[in-house]
PDB file of C-alpha atoms in Angstrom:
ATOM      1  CA  UNK A   1      23.817  33.779 102.299  1.00  0.00           C
ATOM      2  CA  UNK A   2      24.664  30.116 101.881  1.00  0.00           C
ATOM      3  CA  UNK A   3      24.544  29.549 105.652  1.00  0.00           C
ATOM      4  CA  UNK A   4      21.253  31.430 105.976  1.00  0.00           C
ATOM      5  CA  UNK A   5      19.667  29.251 103.252  1.00  0.00           C
ATOM      6  CA  UNK A   6      21.059  26.079 104.855  1.00  0.00           C
ATOM      7  CA  UNK A   7      19.617  27.272 108.145  1.00  0.00           C
ATOM      8  CA  UNK A   8      16.167  27.549 106.597  1.00  0.00           C
ATOM      9  CA  UNK A   9      15.953  31.207 105.588  1.00  0.00           C
ATOM     10  CA  UNK A  10      13.308  31.788 102.929  1.00  0.00           C
ATOM     11  CA  UNK A  11      14.467  35.316 102.133  1.00  0.00           C
ATOM     12  CA  UNK A  12      17.809  37.065 102.509  1.00  0.00           C
ATOM     13  CA  UNK A  13      18.406  40.809 102.659  1.00  0.00           C
ATOM     14  CA  UNK A  14      21.912  41.856 101.740  1.00  0.00           C
ATOM     15  CA  UNK A  15      23.947  45.017 101.996  1.00  0.00           C
ATOM     16  CA  UNK A  16      27.496  45.930 101.050  1.00  0.00           C
ATOM     17  CA  UNK A  17      30.268  44.035 102.762  1.00  0.00           C
ATOM     18  CA  UNK A  18      31.555  45.672 105.934  1.00  0.00           C
ATOM     19  CA  UNK A  19      28.704  48.207 106.031  1.00  0.00           C
ATOM     20  CA  UNK A  20      26.579  46.891 108.900  1.00  0.00           C
ATOM     21  CA  UNK A  21      28.288  49.268 111.366  1.00  0.00           C
ATOM     22  CA  UNK A  22      26.575  52.196 109.583  1.00  0.00           C
ATOM     23  CA  UNK A  23      23.223  50.533 109.001  1.00  0.00           C
ATOM     24  CA  UNK A  24      24.143  48.997 105.650  1.00  0.00           C
ATOM     25  CA  UNK A  25      24.796  50.354 102.162  1.00  0.00           C
ATOM     26  CA  UNK A  26      23.854  49.202  98.666  1.00  0.00           C
ATOM     27  CA  UNK A  27      25.646  45.921  97.786  1.00  0.00           C
ATOM     28  CA  UNK A  28      27.625  45.565  94.579  1.00  0.00           C
ATOM     29  CA  UNK A  29      26.069  43.856  91.571  1.00  0.00           C
ATOM     30  CA  UNK A  30      28.670  41.085  91.963  1.00  0.00           C
ATOM     31  CA  UNK A  31      27.580  40.397  95.526  1.00  0.00           C
ATOM     32  CA  UNK A  32      23.901  40.396  94.538  1.00  0.00           C
ATOM     33  CA  UNK A  33      24.643  38.035  91.637  1.00  0.00           C
ATOM     34  CA  UNK A  34      26.459  35.663  94.016  1.00  0.00           C
ATOM     35  CA  UNK A  35      23.538  35.838  96.510  1.00  0.00           C
ATOM     36  CA  UNK A  36      21.053  35.022  93.755  1.00  0.00           C
ATOM     37  CA  UNK A  37      23.018  31.835  93.004  1.00  0.00           C
ATOM     38  CA  UNK A  38      22.381  30.701  96.593  1.00  0.00           C
ATOM     39  CA  UNK A  39      18.875  31.995  97.325  1.00  0.00           C
ATOM     40  CA  UNK A  40      15.772  32.519  95.233  1.00  0.00           C
ATOM     41  CA  UNK A  41      14.477  35.485  97.260  1.00  0.00           C
ATOM     42  CA  UNK A  42      17.170  38.136  97.650  1.00  0.00           C
ATOM     43  CA  UNK A  43      16.364  41.655  98.825  1.00  0.00           C
ATOM     44  CA  UNK A  44      19.078  44.253  98.197  1.00  0.00           C
ATOM     45  CA  UNK A  45      19.348  47.311 100.385  1.00  0.00           C
ATOM     46  CA  UNK A  46      19.368  50.585  98.461  1.00  0.00           C
ATOM     47  CA  UNK A  47      21.217  53.206 100.488  1.00  0.00           C
ATOM     48  CA  UNK A  48      23.976  55.332  99.084  1.00  0.00           C
ATOM     49  CA  UNK A  49      25.478  56.594 102.335  1.00  0.00           C
ATOM     50  CA  UNK A  50      25.177  56.360 106.077  1.00  0.00           C
ATOM     51  CA  UNK A  51      23.387  58.990 108.123  1.00  0.00           C
ATOM     52  CA  UNK A  52      19.880  60.239 107.567  1.00  0.00           C
ATOM     53  CA  UNK A  53      17.501  59.198 104.809  1.00  0.00           C
ATOM     54  CA  UNK A  54      17.072  62.673 103.345  1.00  0.00           C
ATOM     55  CA  UNK A  55      18.709  62.599  99.944  1.00  0.00           C
ATOM     56  CA  UNK A  56      19.824  65.257  97.480  1.00  0.00           C
ATOM     57  CA  UNK A  57      18.752  65.091  93.829  1.00  0.00           C
ATOM     58  CA  UNK A  58      22.208  63.822  92.927  1.00  0.00           C
ATOM     59  CA  UNK A  59      22.078  61.076  95.553  1.00  0.00           C
ATOM     60  CA  UNK A  60      18.618  60.068  94.330  1.00  0.00           C
ATOM     61  CA  UNK A  61      19.905  59.851  90.723  1.00  0.00           C
ATOM     62  CA  UNK A  62      22.831  57.706  91.940  1.00  0.00           C
ATOM     63  CA  UNK A  63      20.474  55.380  93.813  1.00  0.00           C
ATOM     64  CA  UNK A  64      18.281  55.028  90.710  1.00  0.00           C
ATOM     65  CA  UNK A  65      21.438  53.961  88.812  1.00  0.00           C
ATOM     66  CA  UNK A  66      22.236  51.455  91.584  1.00  0.00           C
ATOM     67  CA  UNK A  67      18.738  49.966  91.403  1.00  0.00           C
ATOM     68  CA  UNK A  68      19.019  49.603  87.639  1.00  0.00           C
ATOM     69  CA  UNK A  69      22.433  47.908  87.954  1.00  0.00           C
ATOM     70  CA  UNK A  70      21.027  45.454  90.504  1.00  0.00           C
ATOM     71  CA  UNK A  71      18.038  44.699  88.242  1.00  0.00           C
ATOM     72  CA  UNK A  72      20.475  43.967  85.436  1.00  0.00           C
ATOM     73  CA  UNK A  73      21.912  41.053  87.457  1.00  0.00           C
ATOM     74  CA  UNK A  74      18.433  39.676  88.269  1.00  0.00           C
ATOM     75  CA  UNK A  75      17.533  41.310  91.560  1.00  0.00           C
ATOM     76  CA  UNK A  76      13.805  41.876  92.019  1.00  0.00           C
ATOM     77  CA  UNK A  77      13.630  42.589  95.761  1.00  0.00           C
ATOM     78  CA  UNK A  78      14.622  45.977  97.154  1.00  0.00           C
ATOM     79  CA  UNK A  79      14.686  47.509 100.627  1.00  0.00           C
ATOM     80  CA  UNK A  80      14.572  51.268 100.171  1.00  0.00           C
ATOM     81  CA  UNK A  81      13.049  54.513 101.337  1.00  0.00           C
ATOM     82  CA  UNK A  82      13.500  58.269 101.469  1.00  0.00           C
ATOM     83  CA  UNK A  83      12.480  60.844 104.048  1.00  0.00           C
ATOM     84  CA  UNK A  84      11.746  64.534 103.770  1.00  0.00           C
ATOM     85  CA  UNK A  85      13.492  67.149 105.842  1.00  0.00           C
ATOM     86  CA  UNK A  86      10.402  67.249 108.099  1.00  0.00           C
ATOM     87  CA  UNK A  87      10.919  63.573 109.002  1.00  0.00           C
ATOM     88  CA  UNK A  88       7.974  62.245 106.994  1.00  0.00           C
ATOM     89  CA  UNK A  89       8.156  59.710 104.177  1.00  0.00           C
ATOM     90  CA  UNK A  90       9.194  61.461 100.961  1.00  0.00           C
ATOM     91  CA  UNK A  91       6.743  59.679  98.695  1.00  0.00           C
ATOM     92  CA  UNK A  92       7.947  61.345  95.492  1.00  0.00           C
ATOM     93  CA  UNK A  93      11.593  60.372  96.002  1.00  0.00           C
ATOM     94  CA  UNK A  94      10.666  56.871  97.178  1.00  0.00           C
ATOM     95  CA  UNK A  95       8.364  56.443  94.154  1.00  0.00           C
ATOM     96  CA  UNK A  96      11.294  57.368  91.896  1.00  0.00           C
ATOM     97  CA  UNK A  97      13.296  54.463  93.308  1.00  0.00           C
ATOM     98  CA  UNK A  98      10.317  52.122  93.079  1.00  0.00           C
ATOM     99  CA  UNK A  99       9.783  53.061  89.427  1.00  0.00           C
ATOM    100  CA  UNK A 100      13.446  52.215  88.717  1.00  0.00           C
ATOM    101  CA  UNK A 101      12.931  48.847  90.449  1.00  0.00           C
ATOM    102  CA  UNK A 102      10.209  47.906  87.952  1.00  0.00           C
ATOM    103  CA  UNK A 103       6.651  46.674  88.146  1.00  0.00           C
ATOM    104  CA  UNK A 104       7.714  43.120  89.020  1.00  0.00           C
ATOM    105  CA  UNK A 105       9.839  44.214  91.993  1.00  0.00           C
ATOM    106  CA  UNK A 106       8.937  43.475  95.599  1.00  0.00           C
ATOM    107  CA  UNK A 107       9.513  46.557  97.728  1.00  0.00           C
ATOM    108  CA  UNK A 108      10.287  46.662 101.433  1.00  0.00           C
ATOM    109  CA  UNK A 109      10.390  50.126 103.000  1.00  0.00           C
ATOM    110  CA  UNK A 110      13.495  49.900 105.177  1.00  0.00           C
ATOM    111  CA  UNK A 111      14.289  51.216 108.650  1.00  0.00           C
ATOM    112  CA  UNK A 112      13.781  54.807 107.588  1.00  0.00           C
ATOM    113  CA  UNK A 113      10.295  53.996 108.882  1.00  0.00           C
ATOM    114  CA  UNK A 114      11.801  53.948 112.372  1.00  0.00           C
ATOM    115  CA  UNK A 115      12.965  57.553 112.001  1.00  0.00           C
ATOM    116  CA  UNK A 116       9.379  58.595 111.262  1.00  0.00           C
ATOM    117  CA  UNK A 117       8.049  56.559 114.192  1.00  0.00           C
ATOM    118  CA  UNK A 118      10.780  57.799 116.555  1.00  0.00           C
ATOM    119  CA  UNK A 119       9.745  61.428 115.926  1.00  0.00           C
ATOM    120  CA  UNK A 120       6.035  60.686 116.276  1.00  0.00           C
ATOM    121  CA  UNK A 121       4.165  62.385 119.077  1.00  0.00           C
ATOM    122  CA  UNK A 122       1.349  59.810 119.049  1.00  0.00           C
ATOM    123  CA  UNK A 123       0.294  56.546 117.430  1.00  0.00           C
ATOM    124  CA  UNK A 124      -1.601  58.339 114.637  1.00  0.00           C
ATOM    125  CA  UNK A 125       1.818  58.502 112.930  1.00  0.00           C
ATOM    126  CA  UNK A 126       1.653  54.729 112.585  1.00  0.00           C
ATOM    127  CA  UNK A 127      -1.458  55.030 110.445  1.00  0.00           C
ATOM    128  CA  UNK A 128       0.170  57.791 108.362  1.00  0.00           C
ATOM    129  CA  UNK A 129       3.177  55.544 107.747  1.00  0.00           C
ATOM    130  CA  UNK A 130       0.947  52.613 106.752  1.00  0.00           C
ATOM    131  CA  UNK A 131      -1.105  54.832 104.427  1.00  0.00           C
ATOM    132  CA  UNK A 132       2.043  56.161 102.702  1.00  0.00           C
ATOM    133  CA  UNK A 133       3.384  52.626 102.254  1.00  0.00           C
ATOM    134  CA  UNK A 134       0.079  51.551 100.760  1.00  0.00           C
ATOM    135  CA  UNK A 135       0.076  54.466  98.271  1.00  0.00           C
ATOM    136  CA  UNK A 136       3.663  53.523  97.287  1.00  0.00           C
ATOM    137  CA  UNK A 137       2.746  49.867  96.778  1.00  0.00           C
ATOM    138  CA  UNK A 138       5.186  48.487  99.339  1.00  0.00           C
ATOM    139  CA  UNK A 139       4.780  44.791 100.154  1.00  0.00           C
ATOM    140  CA  UNK A 140       6.738  44.995 103.429  1.00  0.00           C
ATOM    141  CA  UNK A 141       8.098  47.412 106.015  1.00  0.00           C
ATOM    142  CA  UNK A 142      11.206  46.725 108.127  1.00  0.00           C
ATOM    143  CA  UNK A 143      10.872  48.194 111.590  1.00  0.00           C
ATOM    144  CA  UNK A 144      11.793  48.050 115.243  1.00  0.00           C
ATOM    145  CA  UNK A 145       8.816  50.236 116.101  1.00  0.00           C
ATOM    146  CA  UNK A 146      10.973  53.358 116.228  1.00  0.00           C
ATOM    147  CA  UNK A 147      13.050  52.062 119.123  1.00  0.00           C
ATOM    148  CA  UNK A 148      16.678  50.928 119.216  1.00  0.00           C
ATOM    149  CA  UNK A 149      15.439  47.308 119.475  1.00  0.00           C
ATOM    150  CA  UNK A 150      12.237  45.520 118.582  1.00  0.00           C
ATOM    151  CA  UNK A 151      11.746  44.656 122.224  1.00  0.00           C
ATOM    152  CA  UNK A 152      11.765  48.374 123.081  1.00  0.00           C
ATOM    153  CA  UNK A 153       9.330  49.167 120.266  1.00  0.00           C
ATOM    154  CA  UNK A 154       6.805  46.388 120.941  1.00  0.00           C
ATOM    155  CA  UNK A 155       3.773  48.651 121.495  1.00  0.00           C
ATOM    156  CA  UNK A 156       4.421  50.635 118.312  1.00  0.00           C
ATOM    157  CA  UNK A 157       5.125  47.410 116.388  1.00  0.00           C
ATOM    158  CA  UNK A 158       1.749  46.088 117.563  1.00  0.00           C
ATOM    159  CA  UNK A 159       0.029  49.227 116.215  1.00  0.00           C
ATOM    160  CA  UNK A 160       2.073  49.080 112.999  1.00  0.00           C
ATOM    161  CA  UNK A 161       1.136  45.431 112.525  1.00  0.00           C
ATOM    162  CA  UNK A 162      -2.553  46.296 112.832  1.00  0.00           C
ATOM    163  CA  UNK A 163      -2.372  49.328 110.490  1.00  0.00           C
ATOM    164  CA  UNK A 164      -0.271  47.525 107.888  1.00  0.00           C
ATOM    165  CA  UNK A 165      -2.239  44.310 108.156  1.00  0.00           C
ATOM    166  CA  UNK A 166      -5.407  46.137 107.112  1.00  0.00           C
ATOM    167  CA  UNK A 167      -3.491  47.233 104.009  1.00  0.00           C
ATOM    168  CA  UNK A 168      -1.900  43.842 103.289  1.00  0.00           C
ATOM    169  CA  UNK A 169       1.588  45.095 104.068  1.00  0.00           C
ATOM    170  CA  UNK A 170       3.778  42.684 106.022  1.00  0.00           C
ATOM    171  CA  UNK A 171       5.789  43.977 108.958  1.00  0.00           C
ATOM    172  CA  UNK A 172       9.296  42.535 109.146  1.00  0.00           C
ATOM    173  CA  UNK A 173      10.437  42.991 112.723  1.00  0.00           C
ATOM    174  CA  UNK A 174      14.082  44.075 113.050  1.00  0.00           C
ATOM    175  CA  UNK A 175      16.458  45.222 115.726  1.00  0.00           C
ATOM    176  CA  UNK A 176      17.868  42.701 118.151  1.00  0.00           C
ATOM    177  CA  UNK A 177      15.592  39.848 117.176  1.00  0.00           C
ATOM    178  CA  UNK A 178      16.974  36.522 118.335  1.00  0.00           C
ATOM    179  CA  UNK A 179      15.902  32.985 119.027  1.00  0.00           C
ATOM    180  CA  UNK A 180      15.643  33.921 122.700  1.00  0.00           C
ATOM    181  CA  UNK A 181      13.152  36.791 122.239  1.00  0.00           C
ATOM    182  CA  UNK A 182      11.305  35.852 119.032  1.00  0.00           C
ATOM    183  CA  UNK A 183       8.390  34.194 120.831  1.00  0.00           C
ATOM    184  CA  UNK A 184       7.882  37.219 123.086  1.00  0.00           C
ATOM    185  CA  UNK A 185       7.957  39.549 120.074  1.00  0.00           C
ATOM    186  CA  UNK A 186       5.397  37.461 118.188  1.00  0.00           C
ATOM    187  CA  UNK A 187       3.136  37.409 121.251  1.00  0.00           C
ATOM    188  CA  UNK A 188       3.440  41.133 121.921  1.00  0.00           C
ATOM    189  CA  UNK A 189       3.289  42.430 118.346  1.00  0.00           C
ATOM    190  CA  UNK A 190       0.677  40.184 116.775  1.00  0.00           C
TER     191      UNK A 190
END
């Protein structure tokens, strides 16, 4: 976190140590507290396990507890999201996590959005995703456009940017973004 801030990062998303290999897991309160000492804008990933984003009632209760623990150390930014068995956004489960985060929290719907977009048969799914995010009150969505990398998902990211932009939801492009391809991604995704 310290190096990211020194390098000019305005916001830092953190996950549990040694969990990037599985897409990241919820960081400990101690790690979030340490990050908040270095950066003003810290977003904590909320994900109880690797694998899909379809959670049991017990897992959802555990994630609510995690959110509350992270709030208790000062975290107000959360990257979270739940899907239904049909692959759509589970708005009820996601709203439960958002409620636990509090009214002052800034919510980013995480890469579960890519699972929805990956299963989509057409670009109308992009508008359905953006509408669900708007109903949930999400400020941002983290996405590679449903592809393994942002470069591969450029056309969907472009559509997502348009659909979310109309709803004042920022798209945070993820998945293989580097200094070498950032300009291309900005050009191709709006």
